[in-house]
Amino acid sequence: MSNPSLPDAGATAVAPAMATQRPRPRRRNKRLKAWFPYLLVAPAVIYLFLITLYPGVYAIIQSFHAVKFGPWQPVGFANYVKLFNDHQFWGALWNTFVIGSISLTLQCLIALTLAFYAYRDPWVQGWRIIFLVPMLFMPSAVAFIFKLAFLDARVVSDLLIRIGLIDGNLAIQSSIWMSRGLLIIADVWQWTPFLFIIFVAALQGQDEEVEEAARLDGASWAAIFWNISLPLMKPVIAVALILRGIDITTMFTNVFIITKGGPAFGTETISYFIYRTGFKFFNFGYASAASVVMLIITIIIAQLVVKRAFVSVRT
Amino acid sequence: MASQRRKRGENLFVRYLILGAWALFCLMPVLWFLSIGLRPRVEIITPQPIYWPTFSLDAWHMIWEDWPMAKYLRNSILAIFGSVLIDLVLGIPAAYSLARYEYRGRDDIAFYILSTRMMAPAIVAIPIFFLFRNAGLLDTIWALMLIYAAINLSFVTWIIRSYMLDIPKELEDAARTDGASDMRILWEIIIPAILPGIITASVIAMIFAINEFLFTLLIASTPNAYTMSVALANFTGGSDGVIYNAIALVAFLAFVPVFLVVVAIQKHLSRGLTMGAVKGG
């Protein structure tokens, strides 16, 4: 880059008359300058293309084939037709929606309540450190520990019996709703802190003078929170819920370890459905069709919701 | 005035009741973790749960002597640090480009990078499995490193971009009039100024990499490339059943360093977790 400009700089210093030579190298420089930002961002984008676009195209092509062992057999839309008639697929979508929405709603309400009480507290740092703890355990280990406490060692049943709330052991494994509840409790325990930390930061970042003014006018903390803080927090809440929502809808680890999708496929999420058809039954073409449907849903949601939320919070 | 304020303010009893109750709910399973990790195996699954177990280091001896836990730990550390390094090498220039230049398609590129975060692992798992198999990378730490880097690249880029946007442009312009090249400005002015952002991004990428489960499960199919997270899931195999005390102890040992690091950066945590969208706290 510096080589072509060197003789040019010398030339202009010697004779101003030769200034006509100047534009050429500078134009080259300019062209490089125009490309420079693209060059900087290109490696990251190419890397992400490899890991998202390539698999996306691969999955689309594979979804039109019957792929078990051996060569791919083209089957047209057969995988999709089968998929739309597969009640286990629709069940998985429904389970993902039910478990995800209940879990996300609970986490949001709990995190908002905790943030409301904690952000003005003198020990807010301490609360934050305590509440953070569950988030930092490996999810696979958390899943095992919840499985042990609720199912294998029945500690939770035992405690509830001691308190006198129930008479016998809970039959969690034979109840769809109790199994879903177990997944929800594990998720709420581990990931409510994620929202809490974000909400507390958002509340602390708000203008104290507005609050003070409202206080002097005699407004209660609850009224201030409800009428001033919460509306201001809306964009932040949207971003936080989107990020959490992405992780909840792709829930896999807890299903894999705690319930295996049972009983009666009642806790099978869409991720587990794809895993099961692909890597348990080696029906890759069929699993790819499910992946493509999920991909389309993801793209629609990304364009409609995520783009707007992230833009609104930045401005 | 002060007493009046307190009277009008919310009830402190309710505040501490609620915060205290949640703290208890947070910490009880952690105590349970410890108590499982430090008890003998025979006291884990019993007809009646045992609340005061005998202290035992069975699990400790088991993980170091019967399993190559040191190897799994090494795999985890190599894959995770390698992936964070890849993310920084790719993410810092990308973030700089997105934060500092005006050009066509910039916002679309930024959104594309963000949207890769939304890709469910299950969607891309099958093609990536075949991609790595054809490349002969299945069952290696390299594959894990590449996949962790891909998962976290969007986060890292957005967090670092957010910190770069905070640096006043005048700082750069001054250096530019002194004749510094763009790369020198990035290296000598921007990077030192956003070091907290880089550290935050690295720590969050590290946590996500430790937690990653589905890809690791598919890519690391033999102990050759097991990381801690997947090694745990495989403590369930064999005729022994699930070896809970080993799982609990390993999880606790992995938790401690992560906790210390996160407490050190806790001021930046909210900003990191929202990819730079929230700045307070």
XYZ file of C-alpha atoms in Angstrom:
596
model
C 0.000 0.000 0.000
C 2.818 2.412 0.822
C 5.014 1.379 -2.128
C 3.050 2.939 -5.002
C 2.591 6.213 -3.137
C 6.264 6.705 -2.380
C 7.588 7.763 -5.808
C 4.511 9.881 -6.233
C 5.146 11.788 -3.023
C 8.713 12.389 -4.175
C 7.556 13.614 -7.556
C 5.154 16.183 -6.179
C 7.813 17.472 -3.857
C 10.219 18.014 -6.706
C 7.973 19.551 -9.316
C 4.464 20.927 -8.743
C 4.000 20.819 -12.512
C 3.897 17.056 -12.385
C 0.887 17.166 -10.145
C -1.191 15.595 -12.925
C 0.365 12.301 -11.921
C -1.104 12.548 -8.509
C -4.698 11.474 -9.036
C -3.919 7.975 -10.279
C -2.401 6.466 -7.143
C -4.800 8.353 -4.983
C -7.716 6.894 -6.882
C -6.305 3.448 -6.304
C -5.973 4.349 -2.656
C -9.535 5.555 -2.646
C -10.794 2.360 -4.202
C -8.968 0.403 -1.537
C -10.438 2.698 1.053
C -13.935 1.994 -0.205
C -13.315 -1.733 0.056
C -11.507 -1.578 3.366
C -14.589 -1.874 5.635
C -15.822 -4.824 3.583
C -12.414 -6.465 3.905
C -12.568 -6.068 7.658
C -16.005 -7.602 8.011
C -15.580 -10.280 5.327
C -13.744 -12.982 7.300
C -16.439 -13.042 9.987
C -19.259 -13.088 7.443
C -17.658 -15.846 5.367
C -17.131 -17.904 8.493
C -20.769 -17.491 9.474
C -21.903 -18.296 5.924
C -20.051 -21.581 6.184
C -21.764 -22.435 9.393
C -25.295 -21.193 8.581
C -25.798 -20.776 4.831
C -24.029 -23.977 3.852
C -26.003 -26.087 6.352
C -29.196 -24.309 5.333
C -28.759 -25.162 1.653
C -27.587 -28.653 2.525
C -30.672 -29.229 4.677
C -32.996 -27.963 1.931
C -31.461 -30.303 -0.656
C -31.390 -33.215 1.753
C -35.017 -32.655 2.679
C -36.048 -33.645 -0.870
C -34.275 -36.976 -0.576
C -34.710 -40.194 1.296
C -31.446 -40.500 3.164
C -30.867 -43.501 5.302
C -27.679 -45.416 4.764
C -26.184 -45.388 1.280
C -27.001 -43.037 -1.599
C -29.637 -40.321 -1.514
C -32.896 -41.144 -3.291
C -34.808 -38.144 -4.639
C -38.379 -38.259 -3.333
C -39.771 -34.830 -4.178
C -42.022 -33.428 -1.494
C -42.643 -36.786 0.170
C -40.782 -35.823 3.342
C -42.818 -32.652 3.692
C -46.112 -34.378 3.014
C -45.248 -36.965 5.633
C -44.146 -34.239 8.030
C -47.409 -32.323 7.791
C -49.327 -35.500 8.521
C -47.070 -36.490 11.390
C -48.852 -35.792 14.661
C -45.562 -36.211 16.524
C -44.137 -33.256 14.603
C -47.148 -31.074 15.365
C -47.006 -32.325 18.932
C -43.366 -31.284 19.173
C -44.205 -27.801 17.879
C -47.052 -27.541 20.379
C -44.903 -28.788 23.284
C -42.173 -26.319 22.413
C -44.739 -23.533 22.376
C -46.455 -24.545 25.624
C -43.314 -25.219 27.647
C -41.546 -22.189 26.181
C -44.299 -19.656 26.685
C -45.111 -20.721 30.251
C -41.442 -20.763 31.163
C -40.698 -17.419 29.538
C -43.712 -15.729 31.145
C -42.764 -17.012 34.594
C -39.153 -15.969 34.196
C -40.115 -12.508 33.031
C -42.578 -11.905 35.882
C -40.200 -13.222 38.540
C -37.229 -11.294 37.169
C -39.242 -8.058 37.005
C -40.479 -8.497 40.566
C -37.006 -9.253 41.873
C -35.481 -6.385 39.916
C -38.141 -4.003 41.242
C -37.262 -4.877 44.839
C -33.512 -5.188 44.349
C -32.406 -2.213 42.294
C -32.823 0.356 45.078
C -31.537 -1.980 47.737
C -28.181 -1.095 49.315
C -27.068 -4.711 48.845
C -27.999 -4.933 45.187
C -24.498 -6.187 44.308
C -24.858 -8.994 46.796
C -28.285 -10.026 45.528
C -26.973 -10.014 42.007
C -24.086 -12.317 42.871
C -26.384 -14.745 44.692
C -29.014 -14.773 41.955
C -26.359 -15.271 39.323
C -25.204 -18.600 40.719
C -27.641 -20.972 38.933
C -26.742 -19.545 35.539
C -23.111 -20.518 35.938
C -23.585 -24.239 36.414
C -23.228 -26.446 33.370
C -26.757 -27.059 32.046
C -26.125 -30.768 31.602
C -25.165 -31.107 35.270
C -28.161 -29.049 36.351
C -30.398 -31.357 34.361
C -28.957 -34.390 36.148
C -29.316 -32.810 39.553
C -32.962 -31.933 38.902
C -33.565 -35.414 37.564
C -32.074 -36.832 40.740
C -34.023 -34.549 43.050
C -37.398 -34.992 41.339
C -37.247 -38.472 39.864
C -34.497 -40.865 40.919
C -34.064 -39.972 44.585
C -37.554 -38.429 44.997
C -36.273 -35.790 47.388
C -38.892 -33.258 46.344
C -41.703 -35.739 46.901
C -40.246 -36.605 50.283
C -40.027 -32.963 51.338
C -43.597 -32.283 50.223
C -44.801 -35.329 52.157
C -42.978 -34.100 55.266
C -44.622 -30.701 54.978
C -47.922 -32.498 54.568
C -48.835 -31.215 51.119
C -49.118 -34.632 49.494
C -49.700 -38.188 50.718
C -47.601 -40.343 48.437
C -44.725 -39.936 46.011
C -45.455 -37.793 42.969
C -45.790 -39.907 39.831
C -44.045 -37.318 37.688
C -42.903 -39.684 34.988
C -46.408 -40.835 34.168
C -47.910 -37.359 33.998
C -47.377 -35.173 30.947
C -48.108 -31.954 32.806
C -45.897 -32.772 35.769
C -43.051 -33.650 33.383
C -43.546 -30.385 31.546
C -43.635 -28.644 34.920
C -40.329 -30.229 35.827
C -38.703 -28.912 32.636
C -40.183 -25.491 33.353
C -38.934 -25.413 36.958
C -35.417 -26.391 35.870
C -35.417 -23.684 33.210
C -36.847 -21.040 35.543
C -34.287 -21.886 38.213
C -31.337 -21.660 35.902
C -32.253 -18.795 33.601
C -34.370 -16.256 35.528
C -31.057 -14.632 36.585
C -30.335 -13.829 32.940
C -33.391 -11.580 32.798
C -32.888 -10.300 36.350
C -29.387 -9.020 35.629
C -30.527 -7.218 32.501
C -33.609 -5.690 34.162
C -31.673 -4.451 37.184
C -29.104 -2.836 34.915
C -31.846 -1.177 32.899
C -33.534 0.156 36.053
C -30.264 1.421 37.477
C -29.496 3.144 34.215
C -32.677 5.169 34.312
C -32.723 8.816 35.179
C -32.957 9.163 38.966
C -34.199 12.730 38.782
C -37.444 11.707 37.160
C -38.003 9.223 39.959
C -37.085 11.790 42.613
C -39.512 14.309 41.134
C -42.291 11.743 41.134
C -41.407 10.817 44.728
C -41.686 14.423 45.832
C -45.096 14.569 44.217
C -46.064 11.737 46.518
C -46.095 8.838 44.079
C -45.489 5.400 45.549
C -42.605 3.240 44.359
C -45.053 0.830 42.791
C -46.740 3.644 40.876
C -43.401 5.008 39.708
C -42.340 1.562 38.584
C -45.592 0.905 36.801
C -46.028 4.319 35.152
C -42.480 5.518 34.562
C -39.843 2.782 34.817
C -41.680 -0.038 33.088
C -42.668 1.892 29.938
C -39.077 3.135 29.640
C -37.842 -0.427 29.973
C -39.994 -1.827 27.183
C -37.279 -1.988 24.496
C -34.854 -3.634 26.919
C -37.469 -6.149 27.996
C -38.109 -6.959 24.339
C -34.446 -7.620 23.630
C -34.000 -9.703 26.770
C -37.106 -11.777 26.076
C -36.028 -12.392 22.490
C -32.610 -13.644 23.525
C -34.131 -15.842 26.221
C -36.929 -16.924 23.903
C -34.430 -18.141 21.300
C -32.767 -20.376 23.863
C -36.056 -21.681 25.227
C -37.474 -22.626 21.838
C -34.322 -24.557 21.066
C -34.424 -26.354 24.423
C -32.607 -29.653 24.132
C -30.294 -30.517 27.020
C -32.966 -30.813 29.703
C -35.261 -32.849 27.485
C -32.412 -35.141 26.488
C -31.341 -35.786 30.069
C -34.475 -35.470 32.207
C -37.494 -36.677 30.241
C -36.259 -38.072 26.907
C -39.398 -36.527 25.444
C -41.753 -38.682 27.493
C -44.249 -39.568 28.700
C -46.151 -40.221 25.456
C -44.011 -37.627 23.606
C -45.592 -34.986 25.879
C -42.311 -33.160 26.494
C -40.684 -33.686 23.121
C -39.485 -30.306 21.854
C -38.787 -29.574 18.205
C -35.029 -29.828 18.752
C -35.427 -33.224 20.336
C -37.731 -34.332 17.504
C -35.044 -33.470 14.931
C -32.363 -35.161 17.001
C -34.469 -38.288 17.422
C -35.433 -38.698 13.748
C -31.915 -37.865 12.570
C -29.564 -39.456 15.003
C -31.673 -42.169 16.598
C -33.572 -43.423 13.534
C -31.007 -42.157 10.990
C -33.822 -40.739 8.889
C -31.767 -37.739 7.830
C -33.907 -36.598 4.904
C -36.975 -36.476 7.101
C -35.143 -34.719 9.926
C -33.846 -32.170 7.419
C -37.402 -31.420 6.291
C -38.276 -30.631 9.914
C -35.131 -28.482 10.150
C -36.165 -26.517 7.078
C -39.632 -25.839 8.493
C -38.041 -24.644 11.729
C -35.578 -22.532 9.754
C -38.416 -20.804 7.898
C -40.210 -20.070 11.165
C -36.956 -18.680 12.586
C -36.364 -16.385 9.614
C -39.915 -15.021 9.742
C -39.631 -14.288 13.446
C -36.197 -12.734 12.972
C -37.423 -10.371 10.280
C -40.656 -9.439 12.037
C -39.623 -9.172 15.661
C -35.905 -9.257 16.254
C -34.871 -6.633 13.733
C -37.337 -4.121 15.133
C -36.442 -4.817 18.765
C -32.710 -4.426 18.270
C -33.121 -1.302 16.188
C -35.446 0.377 18.691
C -33.164 -0.214 21.648
C -30.152 1.282 19.891
C -31.811 4.576 19.024
C -38.151 13.876 55.905
C -36.340 10.563 56.125
C -38.999 8.945 58.273
C -41.685 10.329 56.041
C -39.955 8.840 53.035
C -39.751 5.462 54.689
C -43.413 5.565 55.603
C -44.421 6.328 52.086
C -41.923 3.862 50.643
C -42.617 0.209 50.164
C -42.614 -2.247 52.968
C -39.064 -3.413 53.679
C -40.359 -6.645 55.159
C -41.984 -7.610 51.877
C -38.863 -6.661 49.963
C -36.561 -8.851 52.004
C -39.064 -11.670 52.193
C -39.242 -11.869 48.412
C -35.544 -11.396 47.733
C -34.643 -13.786 50.543
C -37.049 -16.449 49.327
C -35.595 -16.342 45.837
C -32.057 -16.439 47.213
C -33.000 -19.564 49.141
C -34.515 -21.128 46.026
C -31.326 -20.284 44.116
C -28.953 -21.700 46.653
C -30.783 -24.816 47.835
C -30.003 -26.856 44.708
C -26.403 -25.685 45.000
C -26.135 -27.104 48.515
C -27.787 -30.227 47.169
C -25.058 -30.334 44.466
C -22.360 -30.202 47.108
C -24.012 -32.730 49.360
C -24.351 -35.177 46.451
C -20.784 -34.634 45.331
C -19.377 -35.318 48.772
C -21.319 -38.434 49.723
C -20.665 -42.121 48.969
C -22.582 -43.612 46.084
C -24.694 -45.938 48.215
C -26.302 -42.947 49.906
C -27.539 -41.278 46.726
C -30.548 -43.294 45.637
C -32.197 -44.788 48.687
C -35.802 -45.651 49.595
C -35.777 -42.658 51.945
C -33.658 -39.650 50.896
C -30.696 -39.071 53.193
C -30.334 -35.447 54.246
C -27.246 -35.789 56.441
C -24.925 -38.081 54.480
C -21.544 -39.345 55.579
C -18.734 -37.248 54.177
C -16.801 -39.029 51.461
C -14.288 -38.194 48.767
C -15.262 -41.224 46.664
C -16.283 -39.044 43.738
C -13.074 -37.052 43.904
C -10.937 -40.191 43.646
C -13.207 -41.624 41.004
C -13.039 -38.715 38.595
C -9.261 -38.427 38.688
C -8.331 -42.108 38.980
C -11.021 -44.074 37.127
C -11.713 -41.521 34.411
C -9.407 -39.424 32.298
C -11.052 -36.316 33.729
C -7.782 -34.451 33.338
C -7.990 -35.175 29.622
C -11.600 -34.007 29.364
C -10.639 -30.871 31.225
C -7.759 -30.296 28.834
C -10.086 -30.845 25.854
C -12.553 -28.340 27.253
C -9.907 -25.728 27.914
C -8.244 -26.098 24.515
C -11.513 -26.030 22.585
C -12.868 -23.087 24.553
C -9.786 -20.877 24.509
C -9.157 -21.691 20.867
C -12.695 -20.719 19.963
C -12.515 -17.441 21.860
C -9.284 -16.633 20.057
C -10.901 -17.284 16.660
C -13.834 -15.091 17.679
C -11.591 -12.205 18.641
C -9.501 -12.431 15.481
C -12.620 -12.424 13.295
C -14.873 -10.334 15.500
C -12.714 -7.307 16.340
C -12.097 -6.217 12.714
C -15.742 -6.933 11.859
C -16.935 -4.892 14.824
C -14.611 -2.052 13.871
C -15.951 -2.069 10.340
C -19.560 -2.024 11.548
C -18.932 0.661 14.160
C -16.761 3.106 12.271
C -17.490 3.075 8.555
C -20.467 4.143 6.504
C -21.078 1.856 3.586
C -23.839 0.179 1.654
C -25.282 -2.917 3.241
C -23.651 -2.280 6.601
C -26.826 -2.582 8.657
C -27.857 -5.694 6.771
C -24.499 -7.286 7.471
C -24.810 -6.375 11.150
C -28.262 -7.917 11.292
C -27.126 -11.020 9.454
C -24.398 -11.528 12.041
C -26.936 -11.049 14.823
C -29.416 -13.429 13.242
C -26.967 -16.339 13.228
C -27.453 -16.333 16.972
C -31.052 -17.385 16.364
C -30.170 -20.471 14.404
C -31.242 -23.462 16.459
C -28.397 -25.940 16.881
C -30.762 -28.713 15.840
C -31.362 -27.088 12.433
C -27.726 -27.046 11.419
C -26.641 -30.089 13.393
C -27.143 -32.651 10.630
C -25.324 -30.789 7.806
C -22.518 -29.817 10.141
C -22.188 -33.375 11.285
C -21.669 -34.455 7.653
C -19.424 -31.478 6.921
C -17.086 -32.431 9.715
C -17.294 -36.113 8.874
C -16.274 -35.460 5.278
C -13.466 -33.210 6.444
C -12.244 -35.932 8.786
C -12.708 -33.639 11.763
C -15.283 -35.698 13.609
C -14.183 -36.532 17.108
C -11.471 -33.889 17.285
C -11.019 -30.807 19.428
C -10.597 -28.801 16.218
C -14.194 -29.414 15.243
C -15.382 -28.311 18.679
C -13.215 -25.219 18.507
C -14.666 -24.240 15.109
C -18.244 -24.828 16.173
C -17.937 -22.946 19.477
C -16.363 -20.056 17.591
C -19.277 -20.017 15.152
C -21.869 -20.072 17.926
C -20.302 -17.132 19.739
C -19.110 -14.974 16.864
C -22.346 -12.974 16.681
C -22.264 -12.231 20.397
C -18.616 -11.260 20.394
C -18.952 -8.991 17.363
C -22.017 -7.177 18.685
C -20.633 -6.670 22.179
C -17.344 -5.296 20.881
C -19.128 -3.104 18.354
C -21.217 -1.618 21.143
C -18.090 -0.669 23.106
C -16.450 0.778 20.001
C -19.465 3.012 19.359
C -18.802 4.638 22.741
C -15.334 5.853 21.838
C -15.407 9.489 20.729
C -14.504 9.804 17.095
C -12.256 12.794 17.815
C -9.738 10.449 19.420
C -9.276 8.652 16.126
C -9.390 11.764 13.995
C -6.505 13.236 15.947
C -4.419 10.140 15.307
C -5.458 10.113 11.657
C -4.269 13.668 11.081
C -0.967 12.581 12.599
C -0.788 10.083 9.740
C -1.610 6.826 11.511
C -3.093 4.097 9.308
C -6.486 2.577 10.054
C -4.973 -0.672 11.232
C -2.623 1.168 13.571
C -5.498 3.175 14.985
C -7.443 -0.021 15.607
C -4.477 -1.713 17.238
C -3.029 1.135 19.279
C -6.032 3.267 20.187
C -9.293 1.345 19.872
C -8.310 -2.018 21.283
C -6.720 -0.664 24.479
C -9.733 1.614 24.982
C -12.290 -1.189 24.732
C -10.378 -3.818 26.694
C -13.239 -4.227 29.211
C -15.571 -4.948 26.302
C -13.190 -7.523 24.857
C -12.853 -9.231 28.221
C -16.631 -9.237 28.738
C -17.197 -10.704 25.304
C -14.568 -13.370 25.935
C -16.031 -14.379 29.274
C -19.545 -14.680 27.881
C -18.290 -16.636 24.884
C -16.452 -18.899 27.314
C -19.602 -19.577 29.334
C -21.654 -20.403 26.240
C -18.902 -22.697 25.005
C -18.768 -24.555 28.319
C -22.529 -24.955 28.243
C -22.784 -26.113 24.629
C -24.217 -29.567 24.561
C -25.943 -30.723 21.362
C -23.054 -30.155 18.946
C -20.542 -31.553 21.353
C -22.698 -34.619 21.799
C -22.797 -35.202 18.042
C -19.234 -34.242 17.185
C -17.459 -35.857 20.109
C -18.685 -39.407 19.931
C -15.748 -41.079 21.681
C -13.783 -40.052 24.781
C -11.123 -38.771 22.398
C -12.755 -35.350 22.176
C -15.114 -35.404 25.163
C -15.411 -32.126 26.955
C -16.558 -31.815 30.557
C -20.138 -31.084 29.555
C -20.559 -34.190 27.441
C -18.364 -36.385 29.584
C -20.933 -35.737 32.307
C -23.743 -37.032 30.134
C -21.727 -40.148 29.518
C -21.278 -40.907 33.199
C -24.672 -42.465 32.778
C -23.520 -45.291 30.571
C -22.642 -48.813 31.488
C -24.066 -51.190 34.011
C -23.318 -48.794 36.858
C -26.218 -46.479 36.135
C -25.859 -42.742 36.568
C -22.885 -41.840 38.731
C -24.455 -38.801 40.326
C -21.816 -37.924 42.887
C -19.154 -37.655 40.182
C -21.426 -35.486 38.036
C -22.206 -33.171 40.928
C -18.603 -32.826 41.981
C -17.326 -32.137 38.464
C -20.055 -29.559 37.942
C -19.118 -27.850 41.180
C -15.418 -27.829 40.348
C -16.211 -26.299 36.958
C -18.513 -23.750 38.565
C -15.976 -22.193 40.944
C -13.560 -20.612 38.421
C -16.423 -19.457 36.189
C -18.106 -17.831 39.191
C -14.945 -15.981 40.209
C -14.377 -14.646 36.695
C -17.978 -13.538 36.321
C -18.001 -11.747 39.684
C -14.923 -9.871 38.517
C -16.701 -8.571 35.412
C -20.206 -8.302 36.868
C -20.500 -4.603 36.081
C -20.261 -5.389 32.387
C -22.405 -8.496 32.487
C -25.764 -6.979 31.591
C -24.292 -5.209 28.624
C -22.616 -8.377 27.443
C -25.679 -10.546 27.857
C -27.787 -8.218 25.709
C -25.097 -8.021 23.012
C -24.496 -4.424 23.963
C -28.132 -3.313 23.896
C -28.274 -2.361 27.591
C -25.601 -0.092 28.964
C -26.620 0.586 32.556
C -25.621 -1.117 35.751
